[in-house]
Amino acid sequence: MSNEALHPEQSAISHDAFSSDGHGPRARVGVVMSHGFTGSPHGLRDWATHLADAGFTVRMPLLPGHGTTWQDMSTRSWQEWYQAYEASYQELVPLCDTIVTAGLSMGGCLALRLAALKPVAGTVVVNPGLVIDDWRAPLSGLLKHLVKSTPSIANDILKPGVDEGAYTRTPTASVHELHKLFANTRELLPRISTPVHLFRSRTDHIVGDSSVRALQNGLRDGLLDIEWLENSLHVATVDNDAPLIFDGSVRFIDSLGARR
């Protein structure tokens, strides 16, 4: 067992996937969710539980290479991350009349990519990444052979005492995969034809405004709605504004039925 597996900050954290079948009038509305880069479902579990309690059918996978060790993650491709997310979408297809994609950070990128490629009613994203604001990102394909990992990007959270359960190191090879995923998804944004609701933190030390601009420039006019979060940092799903995200996403998903 690796030293990271024994790290005390991980001991009380569950990285398990989340699955809940719906109930009531929202049961035939599915939400497929994704956690972020180096994170796990732990960072979105309260959000997923809120949606499930509201009656939606919810699926959230643990992406390959996540919830294990950063060394494991360094062997995985971005295609594996997306395929795991799409597989959860496919689980919802026979169960639901309507499917919404959702995600945090890299998970938001996956949600947007799926919305560009599959029939969905809409997308909810929290601080989604589409651009890496680091001049070294394009060089990560070379750097991965020289530097195996860099310091963690985890826990950009304003609320005290909260741990999102992400890795304590960031694998350089995975940054290279992330860079490719972002570039691929930016090219697909014009294909999205359904509404996108963006929850955006005013202050975010992980995903910069260049990702927001890429989303605004890539989507068709009138599809993007932005709701600003004033009291949270990047991992807003476990930060002070989490209730705004939880309630706002329910309202947005409900509104999609009215729009149809």
Tab-separated table of C-alpha atoms in Angstrom:
chain	number	residue	atom	x	y	z
A	1	MET	CA	0.000	0.000	0.000
A	2	SER	CA	1.333	3.429	-0.925
A	3	ASN	CA	2.122	6.121	1.632
A	4	GLU	CA	-0.524	8.297	0.011
A	5	ALA	CA	-3.198	5.691	0.683
A	6	LEU	CA	-2.395	6.039	4.380
A	7	HIS	CA	-2.385	9.845	4.438
A	8	PRO	CA	-4.537	10.963	7.395
A	9	GLU	CA	-6.478	13.540	5.379
A	10	GLN	CA	-7.799	10.717	3.170
A	11	SER	CA	-8.837	8.355	5.977
A	12	ALA	CA	-12.423	9.603	6.441
A	13	ILE	CA	-13.080	10.359	2.769
A	14	SER	CA	-15.058	8.112	0.451
A	15	HIS	CA	-14.044	8.154	-3.206
A	16	ASP	CA	-16.861	5.824	-4.265
A	17	ALA	CA	-19.020	6.502	-7.293
A	18	PHE	CA	-22.541	7.793	-6.669
A	19	SER	CA	-25.728	6.263	-8.040
A	20	SER	CA	-29.355	6.961	-7.169
A	21	ASP	CA	-32.566	6.142	-8.992
A	22	GLY	CA	-35.129	8.896	-8.928
A	23	HIS	CA	-38.549	9.187	-7.373
A	24	GLY	CA	-41.670	11.229	-7.912
A	25	PRO	CA	-42.289	13.483	-10.921
A	26	ARG	CA	-38.543	14.064	-11.521
A	27	ALA	CA	-37.628	10.360	-11.686
A	28	ARG	CA	-37.402	10.346	-15.484
A	29	VAL	CA	-34.941	13.259	-15.447
A	30	GLY	CA	-31.346	12.084	-15.206
A	31	VAL	CA	-28.236	13.988	-14.171
A	32	VAL	CA	-24.796	12.628	-15.034
A	33	MET	CA	-22.097	14.302	-12.931
A	34	SER	CA	-18.308	14.397	-12.906
A	35	HIS	CA	-15.714	15.380	-10.336
A	36	GLY	CA	-12.577	17.320	-11.153
A	37	PHE	CA	-8.936	16.690	-12.011
A	38	THR	CA	-7.085	14.723	-9.273
A	39	GLY	CA	-10.301	14.749	-7.211
A	40	SER	CA	-13.071	12.224	-6.666
A	41	PRO	CA	-16.860	12.022	-6.187
A	42	HIS	CA	-16.295	13.142	-2.584
A	43	GLY	CA	-16.128	16.774	-3.748
A	44	LEU	CA	-19.570	16.581	-5.374
A	45	ARG	CA	-21.283	14.064	-3.106
A	46	ASP	CA	-23.408	16.623	-1.232
A	47	TRP	CA	-24.507	18.132	-4.543
A	48	ALA	CA	-25.358	14.711	-5.964
A	49	THR	CA	-27.247	13.786	-2.798
A	50	HIS	CA	-29.248	17.015	-2.980
A	51	LEU	CA	-30.278	16.263	-6.560
A	52	ALA	CA	-31.154	12.670	-5.653
A	53	ASP	CA	-33.229	13.836	-2.675
A	54	ALA	CA	-35.056	16.199	-5.043
A	55	GLY	CA	-36.120	13.149	-7.072
A	56	PHE	CA	-33.694	13.145	-10.002
A	57	THR	CA	-31.970	9.983	-11.202
A	58	VAL	CA	-28.251	10.607	-10.674
A	59	ARG	CA	-25.034	8.923	-11.776
A	60	MET	CA	-21.496	10.046	-10.919
A	61	PRO	CA	-18.555	7.764	-11.728
A	62	LEU	CA	-15.122	7.633	-10.166
A	63	LEU	CA	-12.939	8.497	-13.150
A	64	PRO	CA	-10.062	6.112	-13.997
A	65	GLY	CA	-6.864	6.874	-12.103
A	66	HIS	CA	-8.702	8.917	-9.475
A	67	GLY	CA	-9.322	7.901	-5.882
A	68	THR	CA	-6.264	5.618	-5.935
A	69	THR	CA	-2.791	7.183	-6.268
A	70	TRP	CA	-1.331	9.925	-8.432
A	71	GLN	CA	1.034	7.325	-9.864
A	72	ASP	CA	-1.985	5.356	-11.118
A	73	MET	CA	-3.507	8.501	-12.554
A	74	SER	CA	-0.319	9.239	-14.491
A	75	THR	CA	-0.896	6.096	-16.593
A	76	ARG	CA	-4.427	7.081	-17.709
A	77	SER	CA	-5.544	8.973	-20.802
A	78	TRP	CA	-8.146	11.702	-21.116
A	79	GLN	CA	-10.127	9.377	-23.356
A	80	GLU	CA	-10.492	6.962	-20.425
A	81	TRP	CA	-11.896	9.769	-18.254
A	82	TYR	CA	-14.408	10.746	-20.891
A	83	GLN	CA	-15.398	7.140	-21.647
A	84	ALA	CA	-16.175	6.509	-17.979
A	85	TYR	CA	-18.348	9.626	-17.908
A	86	GLU	CA	-20.135	8.675	-21.119
A	87	ALA	CA	-20.730	5.157	-19.763
A	88	SER	CA	-22.650	6.699	-16.856
A	89	TYR	CA	-24.675	8.717	-19.364
A	90	GLN	CA	-25.517	5.516	-21.220
A	91	GLU	CA	-26.798	4.002	-17.954
A	92	LEU	CA	-29.363	6.815	-17.799
A	93	VAL	CA	-30.570	6.536	-21.398
A	94	PRO	CA	-33.056	3.658	-20.811
A	95	LEU	CA	-34.166	5.110	-17.467
A	96	CYS	CA	-34.769	8.745	-18.341
A	97	ASP	CA	-36.653	10.866	-20.854
A	98	THR	CA	-34.347	13.825	-20.225
A	99	ILE	CA	-30.642	13.891	-19.313
A	100	VAL	CA	-28.611	16.834	-18.009
A	101	THR	CA	-24.811	16.879	-17.796
A	102	ALA	CA	-23.044	18.444	-14.810
A	103	GLY	CA	-19.554	18.780	-13.435
A	104	LEU	CA	-16.900	20.670	-11.510
A	105	SER	CA	-13.644	21.930	-13.031
A	106	MET	CA	-12.368	19.205	-15.414
A	107	GLY	CA	-15.704	17.501	-14.788
A	108	GLY	CA	-17.348	20.586	-16.250
A	109	CYS	CA	-15.213	20.152	-19.364
A	110	LEU	CA	-16.366	16.529	-19.643
A	111	ALA	CA	-19.986	17.668	-19.199
A	112	LEU	CA	-19.608	20.184	-22.031
A	113	ARG	CA	-17.914	17.645	-24.285
A	114	LEU	CA	-20.720	15.141	-23.777
A	115	ALA	CA	-23.323	17.857	-24.428
A	116	ALA	CA	-21.631	18.503	-27.762
A	117	LEU	CA	-21.725	14.836	-28.764
A	118	LYS	CA	-24.891	13.334	-27.234
A	119	PRO	CA	-28.544	14.343	-26.882
A	120	VAL	CA	-28.940	16.256	-23.606
A	121	ALA	CA	-31.433	18.835	-22.355
A	122	GLY	CA	-28.851	21.133	-20.765
A	123	THR	CA	-25.611	21.428	-18.819
A	124	VAL	CA	-24.710	22.710	-15.344
A	125	VAL	CA	-21.027	23.477	-14.702
A	126	VAL	CA	-19.119	24.864	-11.734
A	127	ASN	CA	-15.844	26.647	-12.540
A	128	PRO	CA	-15.219	24.468	-15.609
A	129	GLY	CA	-11.735	24.263	-17.060
A	130	LEU	CA	-11.113	24.784	-20.769
A	131	VAL	CA	-7.683	26.455	-20.692
A	132	ILE	CA	-4.659	25.789	-18.470
A	133	ASP	CA	-3.275	29.179	-17.464
A	134	ASP	CA	0.346	28.059	-17.219
A	135	TRP	CA	2.970	28.566	-19.913
A	136	ARG	CA	4.366	25.114	-19.126
A	137	ALA	CA	1.147	23.309	-20.120
A	138	PRO	CA	2.032	22.978	-23.833
A	139	LEU	CA	5.410	21.576	-22.745
A	140	SER	CA	3.939	18.988	-20.375
A	141	GLY	CA	4.386	16.235	-22.954
A	142	LEU	CA	8.134	16.733	-22.644
A	143	LEU	CA	8.244	17.690	-18.978
A	144	LYS	CA	6.485	14.463	-17.930
A	145	HIS	CA	9.694	12.573	-18.738
A	146	LEU	CA	11.737	14.847	-16.475
A	147	VAL	CA	9.364	15.765	-13.633
A	148	LYS	CA	6.902	13.074	-12.571
A	149	SER	CA	4.722	15.270	-10.361
A	150	THR	CA	4.218	18.798	-9.102
A	151	PRO	CA	2.584	20.233	-5.953
A	152	SER	CA	-1.113	19.629	-5.428
A	153	ILE	CA	-3.764	21.937	-6.860
A	154	ALA	CA	-6.297	20.696	-4.293
A	155	ASN	CA	-8.392	22.488	-1.686
A	156	ASP	CA	-8.823	25.935	-3.192
A	157	ILE	CA	-11.640	26.438	-0.682
A	158	LEU	CA	-12.546	29.490	1.387
A	159	LYS	CA	-14.549	27.648	4.033
A	160	PRO	CA	-12.292	26.532	6.923
A	161	GLY	CA	-11.679	22.877	7.709
A	162	VAL	CA	-12.904	21.447	4.402
A	163	ASP	CA	-10.956	18.849	2.403
A	164	GLU	CA	-12.095	17.945	-1.114
A	165	GLY	CA	-10.199	14.633	-1.005
A	166	ALA	CA	-7.880	15.205	-3.969
A	167	TYR	CA	-4.307	14.010	-4.473
A	168	THR	CA	-1.410	15.527	-2.585
A	169	ARG	CA	0.625	15.583	-5.830
A	170	THR	CA	-0.311	16.402	-9.432
A	171	PRO	CA	1.068	13.979	-12.056
A	172	THR	CA	2.731	15.832	-14.905
A	173	ALA	CA	1.665	13.209	-17.445
A	174	SER	CA	-1.938	13.857	-16.459
A	175	VAL	CA	-1.506	17.597	-16.994
A	176	HIS	CA	-0.496	16.725	-20.549
A	177	GLU	CA	-3.710	14.691	-20.920
A	178	LEU	CA	-5.743	17.537	-19.437
A	179	HIS	CA	-4.210	19.985	-21.892
A	180	LYS	CA	-5.286	17.730	-24.782
A	181	LEU	CA	-8.791	17.259	-23.364
A	182	PHE	CA	-9.280	21.010	-23.025
A	183	ALA	CA	-8.103	21.667	-26.595
A	184	ASN	CA	-10.363	18.942	-27.982
A	185	THR	CA	-13.399	20.205	-26.076
A	186	ARG	CA	-12.920	23.841	-27.088
A	187	GLU	CA	-13.217	22.752	-30.720
A	188	LEU	CA	-16.517	20.982	-29.981
A	189	LEU	CA	-18.262	23.826	-28.139
A	190	PRO	CA	-20.042	25.188	-31.247
A	191	ARG	CA	-21.894	21.872	-31.504
A	192	ILE	CA	-23.723	22.434	-28.215
A	193	SER	CA	-27.333	23.389	-28.891
A	194	THR	CA	-28.900	23.308	-25.413
A	195	PRO	CA	-28.674	25.738	-22.446
A	196	VAL	CA	-25.571	25.907	-20.252
A	197	HIS	CA	-25.750	27.266	-16.697
A	198	LEU	CA	-22.378	28.323	-15.304
A	199	PHE	CA	-21.721	28.824	-11.592
A	200	ARG	CA	-18.583	30.969	-11.470
A	201	SER	CA	-16.579	31.976	-8.408
A	202	ARG	CA	-15.447	35.604	-8.390
A	203	THR	CA	-12.099	34.394	-7.043
A	204	ASP	CA	-10.671	31.142	-8.397
A	205	HIS	CA	-6.986	30.289	-8.028
A	206	ILE	CA	-7.157	27.169	-10.228
A	207	VAL	CA	-9.276	27.988	-13.303
A	208	GLY	CA	-8.790	31.469	-14.700
A	209	ASP	CA	-11.069	33.761	-16.664
A	210	SER	CA	-9.566	32.500	-19.930
A	211	SER	CA	-11.703	29.365	-19.517
A	212	VAL	CA	-14.828	31.499	-19.118
A	213	ARG	CA	-13.935	33.469	-22.237
A	214	ALA	CA	-13.355	30.241	-24.155
A	215	LEU	CA	-16.816	29.056	-23.128
A	216	GLN	CA	-18.446	32.369	-24.058
A	217	ASN	CA	-16.687	32.460	-27.424
A	218	GLY	CA	-17.365	28.810	-28.222
A	219	LEU	CA	-21.090	28.639	-27.470
A	220	ARG	CA	-23.850	29.964	-29.673
A	221	ASP	CA	-25.434	33.238	-28.599
A	222	GLY	CA	-28.091	32.921	-25.935
A	223	LEU	CA	-27.111	29.514	-24.584
A	224	LEU	CA	-24.916	30.577	-21.656
A	225	ASP	CA	-26.222	31.894	-18.341
A	226	ILE	CA	-23.730	32.853	-15.597
A	227	GLU	CA	-24.498	32.855	-11.871
A	228	TRP	CA	-21.729	34.449	-9.814
A	229	LEU	CA	-20.512	33.008	-6.510
A	230	GLU	CA	-19.222	35.690	-4.177
A	231	ASN	CA	-18.117	33.624	-1.175
A	232	SER	CA	-16.338	30.585	-2.594
A	233	LEU	CA	-13.086	29.670	-4.335
A	234	HIS	CA	-12.559	26.970	-6.982
A	235	VAL	CA	-14.090	23.952	-5.255
A	236	ALA	CA	-17.367	25.771	-4.728
A	237	THR	CA	-19.368	22.547	-4.359
A	238	VAL	CA	-17.974	22.168	-0.829
A	239	ASP	CA	-17.525	25.880	-0.092
A	240	ASN	CA	-19.749	28.598	1.363
A	241	ASP	CA	-21.862	28.965	-1.777
A	242	ALA	CA	-22.636	25.264	-2.126
A	243	PRO	CA	-26.344	25.741	-1.187
A	244	LEU	CA	-26.689	28.271	-4.018
A	245	ILE	CA	-25.329	25.688	-6.448
A	246	PHE	CA	-27.566	22.936	-5.096
A	247	ASP	CA	-30.799	24.948	-5.219
A	248	GLY	CA	-29.879	26.791	-8.407
A	249	SER	CA	-29.155	23.605	-10.310
A	250	VAL	CA	-32.576	22.200	-9.345
A	251	ARG	CA	-34.245	25.370	-10.624
A	252	PHE	CA	-32.247	25.264	-13.843
A	253	ILE	CA	-33.030	21.599	-14.520
A	254	ASP	CA	-36.712	22.189	-13.814
A	255	SER	CA	-36.682	25.166	-16.189
A	256	LEU	CA	-35.490	22.973	-19.037
A	257	GLY	CA	-38.821	21.176	-19.044
A	258	ALA	CA	-40.645	24.489	-19.298
A	259	ARG	CA	-38.396	25.586	-22.194
A	260	ARG	CA	-39.127	22.406	-24.103
